[in-house]
Amino acid sequence: MTGNPQPFQGRAAVVTGGGKGIGLAIARRLASQGAAVVVSGRDQAALDAFVAETEAAGGKALAVTADLSKPGEADRLCAATLEAFGKADILVNNAGITRDGLLVRMSDEDWDAVIDTNLKGAFRAIRAFTRPMMKQRWGRIVNITSVIGIIGNAGQANYAASKAGLIGLTKAVAKELASRHITVNAVAPGFIQTAMTEALGENVREGLRSQIPLGRLGTAEDVAHAVAFLCSEDAGYVTGQVLPVDGGMVM
């Protein structure tokens, strides 16, 4: 990005699923570059910890406990953002869950839970936040999809469907909102170092690394860098795109 160390000064950003992992890295990145950041999720303690950390560093932040799989929660999150900061410039849809299992054994409940959070939750958030963005004629929406939404994965039919759906949603909404100077893009992480991958054991992690041309698992910060670019003025002519951050895994 440009040499300005605070490219998001005066911007208000919302990161769903912002209490840990990739979402937390994104929230920290945007806050460190000047944005007032609203984090939402289900873990109040984790959200509060981010707010305390950000405010201690001189930034502005707000925690909103929300479950976007439930009706009305996205509208409440948007209202809280506007009340706190008077605007909503950036929306990062990162909230997501898994309920893995083979298709023949997958229950309707496990299918619905993943679709409702990962895809329907993102739809609800976009619908809510698009209204203030359209009024101000500027906005950045970034949806966190996955390489699994591009290549599929056995045992994750629900997750793959939700993430593939998010790609289609990204492209459709990008076409709808382009005339209002709102860009809509997606970032597709590959295998990222998380508490979950650490628990897999070294042999499994080595197997994952063998599938990655760059020879390492990604970090949450790798994803955050890509998201920050797509939220910036530098990416003003980029919309409707899916940017894999996967070490070359699906090239």
PDB file of C-alpha atoms in Angstrom:
ATOM      1  CA  MET A   1       0.000   0.000   0.000  1.00  0.00           C
ATOM      2  CA  THR A   2       1.005   3.663  -0.079  1.00  0.00           C
ATOM      3  CA  GLY A   3       3.499   5.076   2.396  1.00  0.00           C
ATOM      4  CA  ASN A   4       0.777   6.426   4.701  1.00  0.00           C
ATOM      5  CA  PRO A   5       1.099   4.421   7.952  1.00  0.00           C
ATOM      6  CA  GLN A   6      -2.499   5.268   8.854  1.00  0.00           C
ATOM      7  CA  PRO A   7      -4.472   4.669   5.629  1.00  0.00           C
ATOM      8  CA  PHE A   8      -7.683   3.952   7.561  1.00  0.00           C
ATOM      9  CA  GLN A   9      -7.646   7.068   9.726  1.00  0.00           C
ATOM     10  CA  GLY A  10     -11.235   8.309   9.980  1.00  0.00           C
ATOM     11  CA  ARG A  11     -12.677   4.996   8.781  1.00  0.00           C
ATOM     12  CA  ALA A  12     -14.947   2.716  10.807  1.00  0.00           C
ATOM     13  CA  ALA A  13     -14.486  -1.015  10.235  1.00  0.00           C
ATOM     14  CA  VAL A  14     -16.489  -4.039  11.362  1.00  0.00           C
ATOM     15  CA  VAL A  15     -14.945  -7.506  11.645  1.00  0.00           C
ATOM     16  CA  THR A  16     -17.279 -10.405  12.375  1.00  0.00           C
ATOM     17  CA  GLY A  17     -15.748 -13.346  14.187  1.00  0.00           C
ATOM     18  CA  GLY A  18     -13.154 -10.831  15.348  1.00  0.00           C
ATOM     19  CA  GLY A  19     -12.260 -12.267  18.738  1.00  0.00           C
ATOM     20  CA  LYS A  20      -9.640 -14.804  17.710  1.00  0.00           C
ATOM     21  CA  GLY A  21      -7.605 -16.325  14.891  1.00  0.00           C
ATOM     22  CA  ILE A  22      -7.862 -14.751  11.461  1.00  0.00           C
ATOM     23  CA  GLY A  23     -10.572 -12.308  12.537  1.00  0.00           C
ATOM     24  CA  LEU A  24      -8.468 -10.991  15.407  1.00  0.00           C
ATOM     25  CA  ALA A  25      -5.450 -10.557  13.128  1.00  0.00           C
ATOM     26  CA  ILE A  26      -7.587  -8.583  10.675  1.00  0.00           C
ATOM     27  CA  ALA A  27      -9.038  -6.415  13.442  1.00  0.00           C
ATOM     28  CA  ARG A  28      -5.561  -5.699  14.812  1.00  0.00           C
ATOM     29  CA  ARG A  29      -4.232  -4.817  11.370  1.00  0.00           C
ATOM     30  CA  LEU A  30      -7.039  -2.355  10.625  1.00  0.00           C
ATOM     31  CA  ALA A  31      -6.804  -0.795  14.102  1.00  0.00           C
ATOM     32  CA  SER A  32      -3.025  -0.412  13.821  1.00  0.00           C
ATOM     33  CA  GLN A  33      -3.562   1.536  10.609  1.00  0.00           C
ATOM     34  CA  GLY A  34      -6.002   3.994  12.104  1.00  0.00           C
ATOM     35  CA  ALA A  35      -9.472   2.471  11.778  1.00  0.00           C
ATOM     36  CA  ALA A  36     -12.023   2.512  14.563  1.00  0.00           C
ATOM     37  CA  VAL A  37     -12.824  -1.198  14.763  1.00  0.00           C
ATOM     38  CA  VAL A  38     -15.993  -2.974  15.855  1.00  0.00           C
ATOM     39  CA  VAL A  39     -15.480  -6.674  16.574  1.00  0.00           C
ATOM     40  CA  SER A  40     -18.397  -9.070  16.856  1.00  0.00           C
ATOM     41  CA  GLY A  41     -18.621 -12.700  17.845  1.00  0.00           C
ATOM     42  CA  ARG A  42     -19.904 -15.026  20.526  1.00  0.00           C
ATOM     43  CA  ASP A  43     -16.980 -14.856  22.987  1.00  0.00           C
ATOM     44  CA  GLN A  44     -17.460 -11.661  24.993  1.00  0.00           C
ATOM     45  CA  ALA A  45     -14.191 -12.052  26.903  1.00  0.00           C
ATOM     46  CA  ALA A  46     -12.140 -12.351  23.710  1.00  0.00           C
ATOM     47  CA  LEU A  47     -13.859  -9.334  22.169  1.00  0.00           C
ATOM     48  CA  ASP A  48     -13.329  -7.263  25.317  1.00  0.00           C
ATOM     49  CA  ALA A  49      -9.636  -8.217  25.342  1.00  0.00           C
ATOM     50  CA  PHE A  50      -9.227  -6.797  21.827  1.00  0.00           C
ATOM     51  CA  VAL A  51     -10.965  -3.561  22.826  1.00  0.00           C
ATOM     52  CA  ALA A  52      -8.734  -3.166  25.890  1.00  0.00           C
ATOM     53  CA  GLU A  53      -5.616  -3.848  23.807  1.00  0.00           C
ATOM     54  CA  THR A  54      -6.648  -1.362  21.122  1.00  0.00           C
ATOM     55  CA  GLU A  55      -7.607   1.400  23.527  1.00  0.00           C
ATOM     56  CA  ALA A  56      -4.355   0.925  25.450  1.00  0.00           C
ATOM     57  CA  ALA A  57      -2.529   1.597  22.171  1.00  0.00           C
ATOM     58  CA  GLY A  58      -4.528   4.789  21.635  1.00  0.00           C
ATOM     59  CA  GLY A  59      -7.050   3.385  19.174  1.00  0.00           C
ATOM     60  CA  LYS A  60     -10.835   3.163  19.100  1.00  0.00           C
ATOM     61  CA  ALA A  61     -12.722  -0.112  19.337  1.00  0.00           C
ATOM     62  CA  LEU A  62     -16.083  -1.564  20.300  1.00  0.00           C
ATOM     63  CA  ALA A  63     -17.145  -5.118  21.159  1.00  0.00           C
ATOM     64  CA  VAL A  64     -20.606  -6.355  20.186  1.00  0.00           C
ATOM     65  CA  THR A  65     -21.606  -9.893  21.109  1.00  0.00           C
ATOM     66  CA  ALA A  66     -23.669 -11.190  18.188  1.00  0.00           C
ATOM     67  CA  ASP A  67     -24.703 -14.424  16.505  1.00  0.00           C
ATOM     68  CA  LEU A  68     -25.309 -13.552  12.867  1.00  0.00           C
ATOM     69  CA  SER A  69     -27.064 -16.851  12.231  1.00  0.00           C
ATOM     70  CA  LYS A  70     -30.002 -15.361  14.134  1.00  0.00           C
ATOM     71  CA  PRO A  71     -32.458 -12.859  12.564  1.00  0.00           C
ATOM     72  CA  GLY A  72     -31.993  -9.240  13.618  1.00  0.00           C
ATOM     73  CA  GLU A  73     -28.444  -9.641  14.933  1.00  0.00           C
ATOM     74  CA  ALA A  74     -26.777  -8.056  11.885  1.00  0.00           C
ATOM     75  CA  ASP A  75     -29.115  -5.070  12.077  1.00  0.00           C
ATOM     76  CA  ARG A  76     -28.290  -4.676  15.772  1.00  0.00           C
ATOM     77  CA  LEU A  77     -24.574  -4.827  15.008  1.00  0.00           C
ATOM     78  CA  CYS A  78     -24.943  -2.159  12.333  1.00  0.00           C
ATOM     79  CA  ALA A  79     -26.967   0.091  14.644  1.00  0.00           C
ATOM     80  CA  ALA A  80     -24.336  -0.224  17.382  1.00  0.00           C
ATOM     81  CA  THR A  81     -21.587   0.678  14.902  1.00  0.00           C
ATOM     82  CA  LEU A  82     -23.408   3.774  13.672  1.00  0.00           C
ATOM     83  CA  GLU A  83     -24.201   4.848  17.228  1.00  0.00           C
ATOM     84  CA  ALA A  84     -20.570   4.509  18.316  1.00  0.00           C
ATOM     85  CA  PHE A  85     -18.757   5.920  15.283  1.00  0.00           C
ATOM     86  CA  GLY A  86     -21.401   7.586  13.107  1.00  0.00           C
ATOM     87  CA  LYS A  87     -20.509   5.602  10.010  1.00  0.00           C
ATOM     88  CA  ALA A  88     -19.587   2.174   8.644  1.00  0.00           C
ATOM     89  CA  ASP A  89     -16.948   2.140   5.927  1.00  0.00           C
ATOM     90  CA  ILE A  90     -15.537  -1.389   5.998  1.00  0.00           C
ATOM     91  CA  LEU A  91     -17.190  -4.762   6.593  1.00  0.00           C
ATOM     92  CA  VAL A  92     -15.145  -7.955   6.889  1.00  0.00           C
ATOM     93  CA  ASN A  93     -17.316 -11.078   7.015  1.00  0.00           C
ATOM     94  CA  ASN A  94     -15.097 -13.550   8.824  1.00  0.00           C
ATOM     95  CA  ALA A  95     -17.516 -15.357  11.174  1.00  0.00           C
ATOM     96  CA  GLY A  96     -17.585 -19.056  10.388  1.00  0.00           C
ATOM     97  CA  ILE A  97     -18.005 -22.506  11.884  1.00  0.00           C
ATOM     98  CA  THR A  98     -17.475 -26.126  10.858  1.00  0.00           C
ATOM     99  CA  ARG A  99     -19.566 -29.227  11.492  1.00  0.00           C
ATOM    100  CA  ASP A 100     -17.550 -31.814   9.602  1.00  0.00           C
ATOM    101  CA  GLY A 101     -18.834 -35.238   8.643  1.00  0.00           C
ATOM    102  CA  LEU A 102     -19.364 -37.497   5.658  1.00  0.00           C
ATOM    103  CA  LEU A 103     -22.334 -36.514   3.536  1.00  0.00           C
ATOM    104  CA  VAL A 104     -24.271 -39.745   4.068  1.00  0.00           C
ATOM    105  CA  ARG A 105     -24.112 -39.220   7.827  1.00  0.00           C
ATOM    106  CA  MET A 106     -24.581 -35.450   7.890  1.00  0.00           C
ATOM    107  CA  SER A 107     -27.678 -34.269   9.717  1.00  0.00           C
ATOM    108  CA  ASP A 108     -29.920 -31.445   8.548  1.00  0.00           C
ATOM    109  CA  GLU A 109     -28.927 -29.627  11.741  1.00  0.00           C
ATOM    110  CA  ASP A 110     -25.211 -29.749  10.932  1.00  0.00           C
ATOM    111  CA  TRP A 111     -25.873 -28.611   7.361  1.00  0.00           C
ATOM    112  CA  ASP A 112     -28.108 -25.750   8.469  1.00  0.00           C
ATOM    113  CA  ALA A 113     -25.794 -24.564  11.249  1.00  0.00           C
ATOM    114  CA  VAL A 114     -22.883 -24.087   8.848  1.00  0.00           C
ATOM    115  CA  ILE A 115     -24.915 -22.505   6.051  1.00  0.00           C
ATOM    116  CA  ASP A 116     -26.743 -20.192   8.466  1.00  0.00           C
ATOM    117  CA  THR A 117     -23.535 -18.852  10.021  1.00  0.00           C
ATOM    118  CA  ASN A 118     -21.073 -18.866   7.137  1.00  0.00           C
ATOM    119  CA  LEU A 119     -23.336 -17.847   4.250  1.00  0.00           C
ATOM    120  CA  LYS A 120     -26.639 -16.519   5.557  1.00  0.00           C
ATOM    121  CA  GLY A 121     -24.875 -14.587   8.311  1.00  0.00           C
ATOM    122  CA  ALA A 122     -22.681 -12.868   5.721  1.00  0.00           C
ATOM    123  CA  PHE A 123     -25.740 -12.088   3.582  1.00  0.00           C
ATOM    124  CA  ARG A 124     -27.475 -10.510   6.564  1.00  0.00           C
ATOM    125  CA  ALA A 125     -24.425  -8.427   7.462  1.00  0.00           C
ATOM    126  CA  ILE A 126     -23.996  -7.194   3.891  1.00  0.00           C
ATOM    127  CA  ARG A 127     -27.685  -6.307   3.676  1.00  0.00           C
ATOM    128  CA  ALA A 128     -27.494  -4.303   6.899  1.00  0.00           C
ATOM    129  CA  PHE A 129     -24.231  -2.458   6.261  1.00  0.00           C
ATOM    130  CA  THR A 130     -24.870  -1.745   2.594  1.00  0.00           C
ATOM    131  CA  ARG A 131     -27.467   0.881   3.527  1.00  0.00           C
ATOM    132  CA  PRO A 132     -25.091   3.346   5.233  1.00  0.00           C
ATOM    133  CA  MET A 133     -22.387   2.620   2.671  1.00  0.00           C
ATOM    134  CA  MET A 134     -24.752   3.487  -0.173  1.00  0.00           C
ATOM    135  CA  LYS A 135     -25.679   6.760   1.472  1.00  0.00           C
ATOM    136  CA  GLN A 136     -22.049   7.804   1.815  1.00  0.00           C
ATOM    137  CA  ARG A 137     -21.208   6.405  -1.639  1.00  0.00           C
ATOM    138  CA  TRP A 138     -18.101   4.587  -0.392  1.00  0.00           C
ATOM    139  CA  GLY A 139     -17.501   1.212   1.122  1.00  0.00           C
ATOM    140  CA  ARG A 140     -15.331  -1.871   1.279  1.00  0.00           C
ATOM    141  CA  ILE A 141     -16.753  -5.356   1.845  1.00  0.00           C
ATOM    142  CA  VAL A 142     -14.406  -8.338   2.152  1.00  0.00           C
ATOM    143  CA  ASN A 143     -15.759 -11.846   2.611  1.00  0.00           C
ATOM    144  CA  ILE A 144     -13.473 -14.521   4.059  1.00  0.00           C
ATOM    145  CA  THR A 145     -14.130 -17.629   2.012  1.00  0.00           C
ATOM    146  CA  SER A 146     -11.718 -20.606   1.774  1.00  0.00           C
ATOM    147  CA  VAL A 147      -9.782 -22.641  -0.746  1.00  0.00           C
ATOM    148  CA  ILE A 148     -12.225 -25.394   0.260  1.00  0.00           C
ATOM    149  CA  GLY A 149     -14.939 -23.371  -1.499  1.00  0.00           C
ATOM    150  CA  ILE A 150     -12.854 -23.605  -4.683  1.00  0.00           C
ATOM    151  CA  ILE A 151     -11.554 -27.200  -4.601  1.00  0.00           C
ATOM    152  CA  GLY A 152     -13.917 -28.957  -2.166  1.00  0.00           C
ATOM    153  CA  ASN A 153     -12.919 -31.361   0.601  1.00  0.00           C
ATOM    154  CA  ALA A 154     -14.213 -34.769   1.627  1.00  0.00           C
ATOM    155  CA  GLY A 155     -16.111 -34.604   4.889  1.00  0.00           C
ATOM    156  CA  GLN A 156     -16.877 -30.903   4.517  1.00  0.00           C
ATOM    157  CA  ALA A 157     -19.799 -30.752   2.086  1.00  0.00           C
ATOM    158  CA  ASN A 158     -21.597 -28.168   4.231  1.00  0.00           C
ATOM    159  CA  TYR A 159     -18.500 -26.011   4.734  1.00  0.00           C
ATOM    160  CA  ALA A 160     -17.476 -26.205   1.057  1.00  0.00           C
ATOM    161  CA  ALA A 161     -21.002 -25.289  -0.034  1.00  0.00           C
ATOM    162  CA  SER A 162     -21.099 -22.318   2.328  1.00  0.00           C
ATOM    163  CA  LYS A 163     -17.725 -21.010   1.172  1.00  0.00           C
ATOM    164  CA  ALA A 164     -18.497 -21.558  -2.525  1.00  0.00           C
ATOM    165  CA  GLY A 165     -21.784 -19.754  -1.965  1.00  0.00           C
ATOM    166  CA  LEU A 166     -19.863 -16.872  -0.432  1.00  0.00           C
ATOM    167  CA  ILE A 167     -17.875 -16.538  -3.654  1.00  0.00           C
ATOM    168  CA  GLY A 168     -21.079 -16.320  -5.700  1.00  0.00           C
ATOM    169  CA  LEU A 169     -22.528 -13.829  -3.213  1.00  0.00           C
ATOM    170  CA  THR A 170     -19.375 -11.713  -3.497  1.00  0.00           C
ATOM    171  CA  LYS A 171     -19.610 -11.476  -7.273  1.00  0.00           C
ATOM    172  CA  ALA A 172     -23.340 -10.750  -7.379  1.00  0.00           C
ATOM    173  CA  VAL A 173     -23.185  -8.026  -4.729  1.00  0.00           C
ATOM    174  CA  ALA A 174     -20.085  -6.501  -6.352  1.00  0.00           C
ATOM    175  CA  LYS A 175     -22.132  -5.971  -9.512  1.00  0.00           C
ATOM    176  CA  GLU A 176     -25.045  -4.488  -7.575  1.00  0.00           C
ATOM    177  CA  LEU A 177     -22.972  -2.010  -5.569  1.00  0.00           C
ATOM    178  CA  ALA A 178     -20.269  -0.913  -8.016  1.00  0.00           C
ATOM    179  CA  SER A 179     -22.178   2.188  -9.098  1.00  0.00           C
ATOM    180  CA  ARG A 180     -22.149   3.396  -5.478  1.00  0.00           C
ATOM    181  CA  HIS A 181     -18.346   3.100  -5.229  1.00  0.00           C
ATOM    182  CA  ILE A 182     -18.580   0.088  -2.926  1.00  0.00           C
ATOM    183  CA  THR A 183     -16.157  -2.722  -3.709  1.00  0.00           C
ATOM    184  CA  VAL A 184     -16.886  -6.322  -2.741  1.00  0.00           C
ATOM    185  CA  ASN A 185     -14.126  -8.928  -2.775  1.00  0.00           C
ATOM    186  CA  ALA A 186     -13.263 -12.236  -1.147  1.00  0.00           C
ATOM    187  CA  VAL A 187     -10.107 -13.649   0.377  1.00  0.00           C
ATOM    188  CA  ALA A 188      -9.661 -17.437   0.280  1.00  0.00           C
ATOM    189  CA  PRO A 189      -7.197 -18.640   2.924  1.00  0.00           C
ATOM    190  CA  GLY A 190      -5.482 -21.993   2.490  1.00  0.00           C
ATOM    191  CA  PHE A 191      -4.003 -23.962   5.382  1.00  0.00           C
ATOM    192  CA  ILE A 192      -3.412 -21.419   8.142  1.00  0.00           C
ATOM    193  CA  GLN A 193      -1.572 -21.948  11.431  1.00  0.00           C
ATOM    194  CA  THR A 194      -4.240 -22.068  14.127  1.00  0.00           C
ATOM    195  CA  ALA A 195      -4.837 -23.847  17.414  1.00  0.00           C
ATOM    196  CA  MET A 196      -6.695 -26.471  15.346  1.00  0.00           C
ATOM    197  CA  THR A 197      -3.748 -27.187  13.024  1.00  0.00           C
ATOM    198  CA  GLU A 198      -1.349 -27.263  15.991  1.00  0.00           C
ATOM    199  CA  ALA A 199      -3.447 -30.048  17.505  1.00  0.00           C
ATOM    200  CA  LEU A 200      -3.167 -32.201  14.364  1.00  0.00           C
ATOM    201  CA  GLY A 201       0.347 -33.449  15.070  1.00  0.00           C
ATOM    202  CA  GLU A 202       3.582 -32.938  13.162  1.00  0.00           C
ATOM    203  CA  ASN A 203       3.018 -35.783  10.666  1.00  0.00           C
ATOM    204  CA  VAL A 204      -0.331 -34.330   9.563  1.00  0.00           C
ATOM    205  CA  ARG A 205       1.095 -30.812   9.370  1.00  0.00           C
ATOM    206  CA  GLU A 206       3.968 -32.110   7.239  1.00  0.00           C
ATOM    207  CA  GLY A 207       1.407 -33.670   4.916  1.00  0.00           C
ATOM    208  CA  LEU A 208      -0.337 -30.308   4.610  1.00  0.00           C
ATOM    209  CA  ARG A 209       2.944 -28.511   3.924  1.00  0.00           C
ATOM    210  CA  SER A 210       3.741 -30.972   1.138  1.00  0.00           C
ATOM    211  CA  GLN A 211       0.695 -29.681  -0.773  1.00  0.00           C
ATOM    212  CA  ILE A 212       1.865 -26.059  -0.610  1.00  0.00           C
ATOM    213  CA  PRO A 213       4.433 -24.818  -3.172  1.00  0.00           C
ATOM    214  CA  LEU A 214       5.776 -22.177  -0.751  1.00  0.00           C
ATOM    215  CA  GLY A 215       6.435 -24.949   1.742  1.00  0.00           C
ATOM    216  CA  ARG A 216       4.796 -23.560   4.860  1.00  0.00           C
ATOM    217  CA  LEU A 217       1.423 -23.063   6.456  1.00  0.00           C
ATOM    218  CA  GLY A 218       0.081 -19.541   6.284  1.00  0.00           C
ATOM    219  CA  THR A 219      -0.373 -17.227   9.236  1.00  0.00           C
ATOM    220  CA  ALA A 220      -3.389 -15.206  10.262  1.00  0.00           C
ATOM    221  CA  GLU A 221      -1.285 -12.130   9.521  1.00  0.00           C
ATOM    222  CA  ASP A 222      -0.793 -13.278   5.916  1.00  0.00           C
ATOM    223  CA  VAL A 223      -4.570 -13.149   5.519  1.00  0.00           C
ATOM    224  CA  ALA A 224      -4.844  -9.817   7.345  1.00  0.00           C
ATOM    225  CA  HIS A 225      -2.353  -8.177   4.951  1.00  0.00           C
ATOM    226  CA  ALA A 226      -4.478  -9.192   1.955  1.00  0.00           C
ATOM    227  CA  VAL A 227      -7.682  -7.976   3.604  1.00  0.00           C
ATOM    228  CA  ALA A 228      -6.109  -4.636   4.487  1.00  0.00           C
ATOM    229  CA  PHE A 229      -5.083  -4.130   0.856  1.00  0.00           C
ATOM    230  CA  LEU A 230      -8.614  -4.827  -0.410  1.00  0.00           C
ATOM    231  CA  CYS A 231     -10.012  -2.378   2.161  1.00  0.00           C
ATOM    232  CA  SER A 232      -7.633   0.391   1.131  1.00  0.00           C
ATOM    233  CA  GLU A 233      -7.842   3.177  -1.421  1.00  0.00           C
ATOM    234  CA  ASP A 234      -5.135   1.346  -3.376  1.00  0.00           C
ATOM    235  CA  ALA A 235      -7.680  -1.375  -4.213  1.00  0.00           C
ATOM    236  CA  GLY A 236     -10.323   1.068  -5.426  1.00  0.00           C
ATOM    237  CA  TYR A 237     -10.353  -0.494  -8.903  1.00  0.00           C
ATOM    238  CA  VAL A 238     -10.605  -4.090  -7.650  1.00  0.00           C
ATOM    239  CA  THR A 239     -14.044  -5.611  -7.165  1.00  0.00           C
ATOM    240  CA  GLY A 240     -15.755  -8.977  -7.552  1.00  0.00           C
ATOM    241  CA  GLN A 241     -12.456 -10.833  -7.111  1.00  0.00           C
ATOM    242  CA  VAL A 242     -11.358 -13.840  -5.072  1.00  0.00           C
ATOM    243  CA  LEU A 243      -7.795 -13.595  -3.761  1.00  0.00           C
ATOM    244  CA  PRO A 244      -6.375 -16.930  -2.563  1.00  0.00           C
ATOM    245  CA  VAL A 245      -3.864 -16.599   0.277  1.00  0.00           C
ATOM    246  CA  ASP A 246      -2.671 -20.185   0.187  1.00  0.00           C
ATOM    247  CA  GLY A 247       1.025 -20.369  -0.661  1.00  0.00           C
ATOM    248  CA  GLY A 248       0.157 -21.423  -4.216  1.00  0.00           C
ATOM    249  CA  MET A 249      -1.909 -24.427  -3.203  1.00  0.00           C
ATOM    250  CA  VAL A 250      -4.693 -23.955  -5.780  1.00  0.00           C
ATOM    251  CA  MET A 251      -2.828 -22.160  -8.544  1.00  0.00           C
TER     252      MET A 251
END
